[in-house]
Short mmCIF file of C-alpha atoms in Angstrom, two decimals:
data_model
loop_
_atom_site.label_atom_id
_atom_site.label_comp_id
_atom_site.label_asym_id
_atom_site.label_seq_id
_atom_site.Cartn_x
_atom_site.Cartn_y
_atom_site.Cartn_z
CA UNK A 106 81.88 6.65 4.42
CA UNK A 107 80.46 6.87 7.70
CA UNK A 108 77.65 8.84 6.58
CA UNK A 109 76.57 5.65 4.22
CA UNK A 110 76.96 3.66 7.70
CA UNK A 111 74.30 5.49 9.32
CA UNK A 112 71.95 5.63 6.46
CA UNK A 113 72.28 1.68 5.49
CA UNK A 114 71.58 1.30 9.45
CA UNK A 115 68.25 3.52 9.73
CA UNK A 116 67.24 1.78 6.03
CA UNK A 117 67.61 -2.05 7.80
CA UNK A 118 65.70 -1.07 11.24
CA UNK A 119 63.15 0.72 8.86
CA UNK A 120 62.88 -2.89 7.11
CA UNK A 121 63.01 -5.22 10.30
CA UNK A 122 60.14 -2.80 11.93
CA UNK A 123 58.23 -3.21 8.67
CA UNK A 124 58.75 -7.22 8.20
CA UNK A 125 57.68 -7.50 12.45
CA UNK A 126 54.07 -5.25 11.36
CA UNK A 127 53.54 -7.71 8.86
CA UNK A 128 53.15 -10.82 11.38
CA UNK A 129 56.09 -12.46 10.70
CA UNK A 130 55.77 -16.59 9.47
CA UNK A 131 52.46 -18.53 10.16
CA UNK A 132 53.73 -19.64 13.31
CA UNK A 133 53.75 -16.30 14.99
CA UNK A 134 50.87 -15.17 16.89
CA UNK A 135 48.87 -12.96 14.41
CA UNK A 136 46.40 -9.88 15.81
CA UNK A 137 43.57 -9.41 13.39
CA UNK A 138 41.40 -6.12 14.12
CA UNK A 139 37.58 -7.94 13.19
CA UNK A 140 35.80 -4.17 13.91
CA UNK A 141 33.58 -3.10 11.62
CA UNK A 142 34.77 -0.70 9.60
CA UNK A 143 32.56 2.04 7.69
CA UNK A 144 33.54 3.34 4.82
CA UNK A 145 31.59 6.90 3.20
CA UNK A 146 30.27 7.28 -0.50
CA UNK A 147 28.99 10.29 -2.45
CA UNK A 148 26.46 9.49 -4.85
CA UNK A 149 25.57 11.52 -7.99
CA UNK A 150 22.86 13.50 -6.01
CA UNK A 151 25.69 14.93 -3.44
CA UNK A 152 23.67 12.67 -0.84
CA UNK A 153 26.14 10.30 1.64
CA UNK A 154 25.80 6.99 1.98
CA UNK A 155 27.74 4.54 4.35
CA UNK A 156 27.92 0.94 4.11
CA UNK A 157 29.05 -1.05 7.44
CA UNK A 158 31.89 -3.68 6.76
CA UNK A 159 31.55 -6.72 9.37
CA UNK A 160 34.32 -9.28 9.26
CA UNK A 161 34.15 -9.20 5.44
CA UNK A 162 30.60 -9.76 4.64
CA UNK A 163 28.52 -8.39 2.22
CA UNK A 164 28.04 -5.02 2.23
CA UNK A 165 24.77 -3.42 4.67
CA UNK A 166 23.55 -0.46 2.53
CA UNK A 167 20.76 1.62 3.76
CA UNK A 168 17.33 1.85 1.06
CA UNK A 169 15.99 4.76 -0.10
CA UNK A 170 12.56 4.48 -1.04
CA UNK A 171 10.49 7.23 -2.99
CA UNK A 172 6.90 6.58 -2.64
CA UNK A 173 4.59 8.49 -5.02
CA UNK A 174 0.75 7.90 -3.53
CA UNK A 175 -1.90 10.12 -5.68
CA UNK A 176 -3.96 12.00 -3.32
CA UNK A 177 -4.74 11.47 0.27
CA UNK A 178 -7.60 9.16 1.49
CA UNK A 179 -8.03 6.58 3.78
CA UNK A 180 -7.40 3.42 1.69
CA UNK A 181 -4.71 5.10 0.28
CA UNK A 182 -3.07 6.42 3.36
CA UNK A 183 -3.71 2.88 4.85
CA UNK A 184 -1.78 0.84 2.34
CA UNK A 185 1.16 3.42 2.49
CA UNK A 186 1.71 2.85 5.87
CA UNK A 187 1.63 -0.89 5.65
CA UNK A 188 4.36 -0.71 3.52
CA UNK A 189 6.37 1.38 5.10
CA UNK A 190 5.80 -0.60 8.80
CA UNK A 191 7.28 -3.66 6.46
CA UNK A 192 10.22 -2.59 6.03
CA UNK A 193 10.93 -0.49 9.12
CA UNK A 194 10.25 -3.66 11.07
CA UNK A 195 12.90 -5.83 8.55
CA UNK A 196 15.17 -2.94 7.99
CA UNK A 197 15.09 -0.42 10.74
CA UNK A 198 17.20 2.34 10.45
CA UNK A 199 18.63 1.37 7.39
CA UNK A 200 15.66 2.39 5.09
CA UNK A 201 14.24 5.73 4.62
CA UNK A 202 11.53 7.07 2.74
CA UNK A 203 10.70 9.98 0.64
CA UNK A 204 7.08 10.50 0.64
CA UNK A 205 5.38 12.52 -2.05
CA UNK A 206 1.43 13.15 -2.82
CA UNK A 207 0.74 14.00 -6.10
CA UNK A 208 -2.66 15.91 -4.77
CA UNK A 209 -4.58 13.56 -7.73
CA UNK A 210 -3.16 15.25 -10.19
CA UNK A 211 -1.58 12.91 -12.82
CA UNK A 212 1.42 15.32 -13.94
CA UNK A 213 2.73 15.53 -10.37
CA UNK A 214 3.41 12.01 -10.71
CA UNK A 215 5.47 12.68 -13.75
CA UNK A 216 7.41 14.78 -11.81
CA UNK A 217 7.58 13.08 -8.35
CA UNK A 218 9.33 9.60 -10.14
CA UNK A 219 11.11 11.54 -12.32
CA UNK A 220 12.72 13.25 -9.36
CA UNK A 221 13.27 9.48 -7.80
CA UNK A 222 14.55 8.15 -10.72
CA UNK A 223 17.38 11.14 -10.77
CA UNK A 224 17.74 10.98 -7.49
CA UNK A 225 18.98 6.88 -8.00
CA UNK A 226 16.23 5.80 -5.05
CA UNK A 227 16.50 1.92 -4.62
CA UNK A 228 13.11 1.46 -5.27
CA UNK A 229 9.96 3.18 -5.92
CA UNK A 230 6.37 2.48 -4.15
CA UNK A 231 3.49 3.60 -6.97
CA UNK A 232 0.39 3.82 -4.63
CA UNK A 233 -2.59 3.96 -7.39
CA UNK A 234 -2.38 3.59 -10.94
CA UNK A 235 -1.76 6.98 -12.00
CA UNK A 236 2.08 6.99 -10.15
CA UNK A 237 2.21 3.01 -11.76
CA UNK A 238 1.71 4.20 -15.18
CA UNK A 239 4.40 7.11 -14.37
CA UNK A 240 6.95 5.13 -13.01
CA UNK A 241 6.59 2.59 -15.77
CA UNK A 242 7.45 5.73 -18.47
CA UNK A 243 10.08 6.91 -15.95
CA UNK A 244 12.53 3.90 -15.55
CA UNK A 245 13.25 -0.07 -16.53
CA UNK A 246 15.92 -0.28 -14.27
CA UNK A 247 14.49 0.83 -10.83
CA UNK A 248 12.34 -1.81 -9.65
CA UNK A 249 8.54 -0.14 -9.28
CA UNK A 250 5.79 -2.17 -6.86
CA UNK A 251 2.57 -1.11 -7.01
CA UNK A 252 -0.28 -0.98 -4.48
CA UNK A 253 -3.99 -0.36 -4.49
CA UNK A 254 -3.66 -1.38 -8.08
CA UNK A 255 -6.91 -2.97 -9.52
CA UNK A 256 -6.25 -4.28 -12.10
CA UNK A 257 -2.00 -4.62 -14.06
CA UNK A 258 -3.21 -5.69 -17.06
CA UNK A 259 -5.10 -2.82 -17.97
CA UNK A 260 -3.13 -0.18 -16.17
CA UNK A 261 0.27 -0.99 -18.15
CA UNK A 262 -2.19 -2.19 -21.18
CA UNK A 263 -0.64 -6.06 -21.25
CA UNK A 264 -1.95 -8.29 -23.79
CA UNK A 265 -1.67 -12.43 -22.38
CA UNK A 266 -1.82 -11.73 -18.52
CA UNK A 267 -0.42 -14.32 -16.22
CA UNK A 268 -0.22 -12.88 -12.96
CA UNK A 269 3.34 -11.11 -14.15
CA UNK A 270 4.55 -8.05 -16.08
CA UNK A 271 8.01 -9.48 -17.30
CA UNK A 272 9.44 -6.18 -16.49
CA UNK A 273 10.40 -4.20 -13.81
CA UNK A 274 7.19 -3.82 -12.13
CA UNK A 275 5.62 -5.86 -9.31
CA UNK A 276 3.20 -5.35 -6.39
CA UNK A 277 -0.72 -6.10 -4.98
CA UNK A 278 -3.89 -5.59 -6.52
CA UNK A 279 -6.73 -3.73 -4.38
CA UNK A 280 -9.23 -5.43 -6.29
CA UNK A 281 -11.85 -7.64 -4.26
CA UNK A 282 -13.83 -10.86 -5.90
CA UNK A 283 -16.15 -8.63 -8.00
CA UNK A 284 -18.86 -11.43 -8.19
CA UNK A 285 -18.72 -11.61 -4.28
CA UNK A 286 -19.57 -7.98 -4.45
CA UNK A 287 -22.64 -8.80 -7.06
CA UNK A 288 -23.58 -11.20 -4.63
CA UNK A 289 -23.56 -9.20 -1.55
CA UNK A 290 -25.37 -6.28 -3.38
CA UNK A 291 -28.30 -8.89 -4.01
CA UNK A 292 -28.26 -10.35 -0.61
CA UNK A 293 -29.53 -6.74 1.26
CA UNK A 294 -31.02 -5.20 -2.27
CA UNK A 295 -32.98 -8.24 -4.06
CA UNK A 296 -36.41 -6.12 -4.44
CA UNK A 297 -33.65 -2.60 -6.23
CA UNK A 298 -34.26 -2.57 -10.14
CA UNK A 299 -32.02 0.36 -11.24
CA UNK A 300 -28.05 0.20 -10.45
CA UNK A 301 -25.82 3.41 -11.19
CA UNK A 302 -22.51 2.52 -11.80
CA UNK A 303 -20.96 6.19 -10.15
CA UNK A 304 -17.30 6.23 -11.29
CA UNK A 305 -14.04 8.83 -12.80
CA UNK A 306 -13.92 8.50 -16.13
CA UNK A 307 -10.35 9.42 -16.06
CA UNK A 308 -8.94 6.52 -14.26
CA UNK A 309 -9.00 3.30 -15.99
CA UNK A 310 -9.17 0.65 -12.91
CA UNK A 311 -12.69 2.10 -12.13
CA UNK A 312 -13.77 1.57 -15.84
CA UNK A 313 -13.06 -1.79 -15.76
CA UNK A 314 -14.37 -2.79 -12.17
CA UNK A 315 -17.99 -1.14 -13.33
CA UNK A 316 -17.86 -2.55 -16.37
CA UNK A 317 -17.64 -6.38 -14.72
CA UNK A 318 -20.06 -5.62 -12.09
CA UNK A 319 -22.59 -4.52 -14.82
CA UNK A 320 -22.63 -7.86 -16.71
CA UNK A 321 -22.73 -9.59 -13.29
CA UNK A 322 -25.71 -7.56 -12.09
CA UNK A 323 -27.41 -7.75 -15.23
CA UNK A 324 -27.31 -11.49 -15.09
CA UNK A 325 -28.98 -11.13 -11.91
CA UNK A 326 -31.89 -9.05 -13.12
CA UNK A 327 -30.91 -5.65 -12.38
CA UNK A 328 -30.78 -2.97 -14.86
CA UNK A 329 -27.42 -0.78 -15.13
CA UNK A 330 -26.53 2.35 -16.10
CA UNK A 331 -23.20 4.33 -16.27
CA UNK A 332 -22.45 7.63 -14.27
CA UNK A 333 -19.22 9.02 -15.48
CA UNK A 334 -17.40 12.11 -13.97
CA UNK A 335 -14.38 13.57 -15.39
CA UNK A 336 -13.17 14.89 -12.47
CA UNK A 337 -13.94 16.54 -8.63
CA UNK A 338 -15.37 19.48 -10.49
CA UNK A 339 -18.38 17.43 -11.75
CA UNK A 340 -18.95 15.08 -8.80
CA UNK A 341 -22.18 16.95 -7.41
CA UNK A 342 -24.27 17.36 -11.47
CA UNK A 343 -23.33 13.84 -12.05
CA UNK A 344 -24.43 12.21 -8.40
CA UNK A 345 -27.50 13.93 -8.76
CA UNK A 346 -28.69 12.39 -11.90
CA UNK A 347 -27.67 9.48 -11.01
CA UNK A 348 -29.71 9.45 -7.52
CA UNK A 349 -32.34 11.06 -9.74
CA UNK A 350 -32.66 7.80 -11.84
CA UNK A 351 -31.42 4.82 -9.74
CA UNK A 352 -32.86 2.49 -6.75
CA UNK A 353 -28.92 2.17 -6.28
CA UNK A 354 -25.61 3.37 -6.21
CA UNK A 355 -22.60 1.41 -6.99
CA UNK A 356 -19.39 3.12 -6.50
CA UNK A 357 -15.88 0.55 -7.41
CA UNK A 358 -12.40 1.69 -5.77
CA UNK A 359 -12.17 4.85 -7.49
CA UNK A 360 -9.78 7.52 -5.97
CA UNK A 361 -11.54 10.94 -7.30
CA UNK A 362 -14.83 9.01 -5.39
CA UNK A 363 -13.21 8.67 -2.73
CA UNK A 364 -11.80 11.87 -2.10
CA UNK A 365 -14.94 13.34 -2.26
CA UNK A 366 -17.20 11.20 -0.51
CA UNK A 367 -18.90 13.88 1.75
CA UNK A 368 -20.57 15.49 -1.69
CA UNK A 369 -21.58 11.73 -2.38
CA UNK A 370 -22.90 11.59 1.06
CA UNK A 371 -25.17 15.06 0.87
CA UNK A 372 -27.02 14.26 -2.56
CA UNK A 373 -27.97 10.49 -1.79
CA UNK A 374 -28.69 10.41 2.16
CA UNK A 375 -31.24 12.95 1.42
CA UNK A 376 -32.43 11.68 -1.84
CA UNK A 377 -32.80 7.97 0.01
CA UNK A 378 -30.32 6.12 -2.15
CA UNK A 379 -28.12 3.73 -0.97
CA UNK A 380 -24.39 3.69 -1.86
CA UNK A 381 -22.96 0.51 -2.33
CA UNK A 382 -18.84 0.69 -1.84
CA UNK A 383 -16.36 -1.02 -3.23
CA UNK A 384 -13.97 -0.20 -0.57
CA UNK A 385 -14.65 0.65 3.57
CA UNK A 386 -12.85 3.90 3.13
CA UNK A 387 -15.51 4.85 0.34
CA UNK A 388 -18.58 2.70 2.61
CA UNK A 389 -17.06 4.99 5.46
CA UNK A 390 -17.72 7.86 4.26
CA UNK A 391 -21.13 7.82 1.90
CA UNK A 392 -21.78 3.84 1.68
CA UNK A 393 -24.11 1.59 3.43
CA UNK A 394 -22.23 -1.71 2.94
CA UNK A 395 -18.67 -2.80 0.92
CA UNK A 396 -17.33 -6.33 0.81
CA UNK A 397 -13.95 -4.67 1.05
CA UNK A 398 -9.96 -5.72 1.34
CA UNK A 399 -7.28 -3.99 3.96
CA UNK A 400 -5.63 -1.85 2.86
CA UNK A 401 -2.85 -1.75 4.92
CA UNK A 402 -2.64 -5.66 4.30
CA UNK A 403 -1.58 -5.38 0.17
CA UNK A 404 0.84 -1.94 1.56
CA UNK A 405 2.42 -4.51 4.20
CA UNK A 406 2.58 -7.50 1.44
CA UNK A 407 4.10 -4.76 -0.85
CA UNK A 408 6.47 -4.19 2.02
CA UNK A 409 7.92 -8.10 1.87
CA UNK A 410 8.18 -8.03 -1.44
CA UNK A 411 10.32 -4.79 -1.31
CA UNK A 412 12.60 -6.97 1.47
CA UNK A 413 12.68 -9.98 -0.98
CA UNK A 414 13.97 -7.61 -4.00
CA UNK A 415 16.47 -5.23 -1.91
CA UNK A 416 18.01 -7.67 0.41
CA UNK A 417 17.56 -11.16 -0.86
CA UNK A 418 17.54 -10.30 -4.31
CA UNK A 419 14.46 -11.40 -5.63
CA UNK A 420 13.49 -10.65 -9.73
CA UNK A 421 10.77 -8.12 -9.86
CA UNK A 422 9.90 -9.07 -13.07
CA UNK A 423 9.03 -12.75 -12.42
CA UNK A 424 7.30 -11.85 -8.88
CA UNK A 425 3.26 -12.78 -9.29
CA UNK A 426 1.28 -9.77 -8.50
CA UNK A 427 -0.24 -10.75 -5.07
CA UNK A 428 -3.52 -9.81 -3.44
CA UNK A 429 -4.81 -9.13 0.03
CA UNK A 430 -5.58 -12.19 1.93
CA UNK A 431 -9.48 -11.66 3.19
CA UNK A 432 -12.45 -9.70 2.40
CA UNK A 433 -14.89 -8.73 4.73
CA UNK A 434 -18.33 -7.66 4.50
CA UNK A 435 -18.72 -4.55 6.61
CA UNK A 436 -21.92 -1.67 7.16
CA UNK A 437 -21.90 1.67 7.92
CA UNK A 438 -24.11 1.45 10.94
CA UNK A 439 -25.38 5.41 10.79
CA UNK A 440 -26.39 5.07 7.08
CA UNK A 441 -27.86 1.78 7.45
CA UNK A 442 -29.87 3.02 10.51
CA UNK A 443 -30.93 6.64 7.94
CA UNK A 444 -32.40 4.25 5.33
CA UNK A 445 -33.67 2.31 7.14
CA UNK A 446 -31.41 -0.90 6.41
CA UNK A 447 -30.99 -4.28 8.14
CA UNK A 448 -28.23 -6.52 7.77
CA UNK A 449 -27.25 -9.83 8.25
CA UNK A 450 -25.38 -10.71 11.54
CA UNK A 451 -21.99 -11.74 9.27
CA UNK A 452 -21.17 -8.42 8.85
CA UNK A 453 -18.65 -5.86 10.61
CA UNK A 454 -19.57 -2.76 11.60
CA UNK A 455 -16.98 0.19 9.89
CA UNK A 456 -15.47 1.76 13.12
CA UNK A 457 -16.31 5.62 13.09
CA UNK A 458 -14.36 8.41 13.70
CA UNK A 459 -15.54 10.95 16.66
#
């Protein structure tokens, strides 16, 4: 009996310290810990995550971004790290990146998303079409923005284009006003006859810039032929002929062009033929004048729209693809000055590299 004494006393302190914990009625003074607290996740990939807790509030995850880019130039490089200065300046700490060049070669991009899309990124930056088109066959539930994308329509092949892909794909187009470019190309070339339209046959967005600026340079006069290489392995045959048989180069956004630019540069400096660029990393490097986007502009627009999709929820699919917001006409003062070419005071001068 007194053994059921003790116990029935240690049960009822037990219960009194356990009702005073609680807080008692609503008029007792209440303390309410309002730290954060952070809480640790494993995700499928083994990788840790930790979302932060304040007061309540929606959870703060941190991003993981995979960014496949197809082979490393300057435009390319450029809009990259617009996009990624985006988000680090909305986001901070709380976004990472994993970076991956395909080295132009279209089955590395296969692999590259495929890794992302395993790996559950949050979303994945396709820099050039060749990663787009990847991503696209990789995933419809990871939202995809592209960049240095000429032209959406043709690179996901979508019939009744209006300015959305109704899917999980959004982003900026690279593509300046290609009758601006006609026009410029006729300002400093009005007496040229002959127009080679220098392009990759393997990558669709050059296809269809050459084949606009040929009917808009036709209707100006100018006579145009097509110089198609399949890839860098052909470059020098196929700028030859074409300096062989043309007053004038035209050369569109094209990525294999512009990662070999120097061979561009050693058959028509010599041979007197001006390259006409659709891009200033292109102009830079064999061109004499672009009417050219930044870059780094449509990477840092891609950037906000990445923020507006991650944090604020925004629908990818019904986001307008958006361009850059100026073009500029800009020389390449050394080649100008080699063949002998003035320009009008309206244009910028492409800053040079020591």
């Amino acid at each position: 009996m007194k053994l059921r004494k003790i116990v029935a006393g240690v049960m009822g302190a037990v219960i009194m310290l356990s009702l005073t914990a609680c807080g008692g009625n609503g008029s007792d003074n209440t303390t309410v810990n309002t730290e954060n607290t952070t809480t640790s996740t494993v995700d499928s990939t083994g990788n840790s995550t930790k979302d932060t807790i304040a007061n309540g509030s929606d959870t703060e995850k941190t991003y993981r971004i995979g960014i496949c880019q197809l082979v490393q130039h300057v435009a390319l490089d450029e809009a990259t790290k617009g996009f990624q200065d985006a988000l680090t300046e909305k986001l901070g700490d709380k976004v990472s990146f994993d970076m991956q060049n395909a080295q132009g070669e279209s089955t590395n991009c296969s692999t590259i998303v495929n890794q992302f899309v395993s790996a559950k990124v949050d979303l994945i930056l396709a820099n050039a079409t060749a990663p787009l088109q990847s991503a696209a066959a990789a995933t419809a539930e990871i939202p995809i923005l592209g960049t240095s994308i000429t032209d959406y329509a043709t690179a996901l092949d979508i019939d009744n284009w209006n300015g959305q892909t109704g899917r999980n794909i959004s982003g900026t187009a690279d593509l300046a006003p290609l009758d601006e470019q006609a026009a410029v190309i006729q300002e400093l070339f009005p007496d040229k006859k002959k127009v080679g339209l220098l392009y990759c046959s393997g990558e669709p967005n050059s296809q269809y810039q050459v084949d606009i600026m040929k009917e808009h340079l036709e209707g100006m006069g100018y006579t145009c032929t097509y110089y198609s290489f399949v890839d860098s392995n052909d470059i020098a045959s196929v700028v030859t002929n074409a300096a062989s048989n043309s007053d004038l180069i035209y050369v569109p956004t094209d990525n294999t062009a512009a990662s070999n630019t120097e061979v561009i540069q050693n058959v028509c400096l010599p041979a007197k033929v001006p390259v006409f660029a659709g891009e200033e990393g292109i102009c830079k490097g064999c061109g004499v004048a672009t009417l050219s986007i930044s870059y780094y502009d449509i990477g840092y627009i891609s950037g906000e729209m990445a923020y507006e999709i991650l944090v604020n929820g925004a629908d990818v699919a019904t986001m307008d693809i958006r361009y850059a917001p100026n073009v500029v006409k800009k020389y390449n003062a050394a080649n100008c000055e080699a063949l002998g070419i003035s320009v009008p005071d309206d244009y910028e001068a492409i800053i040079m590299e020591e």
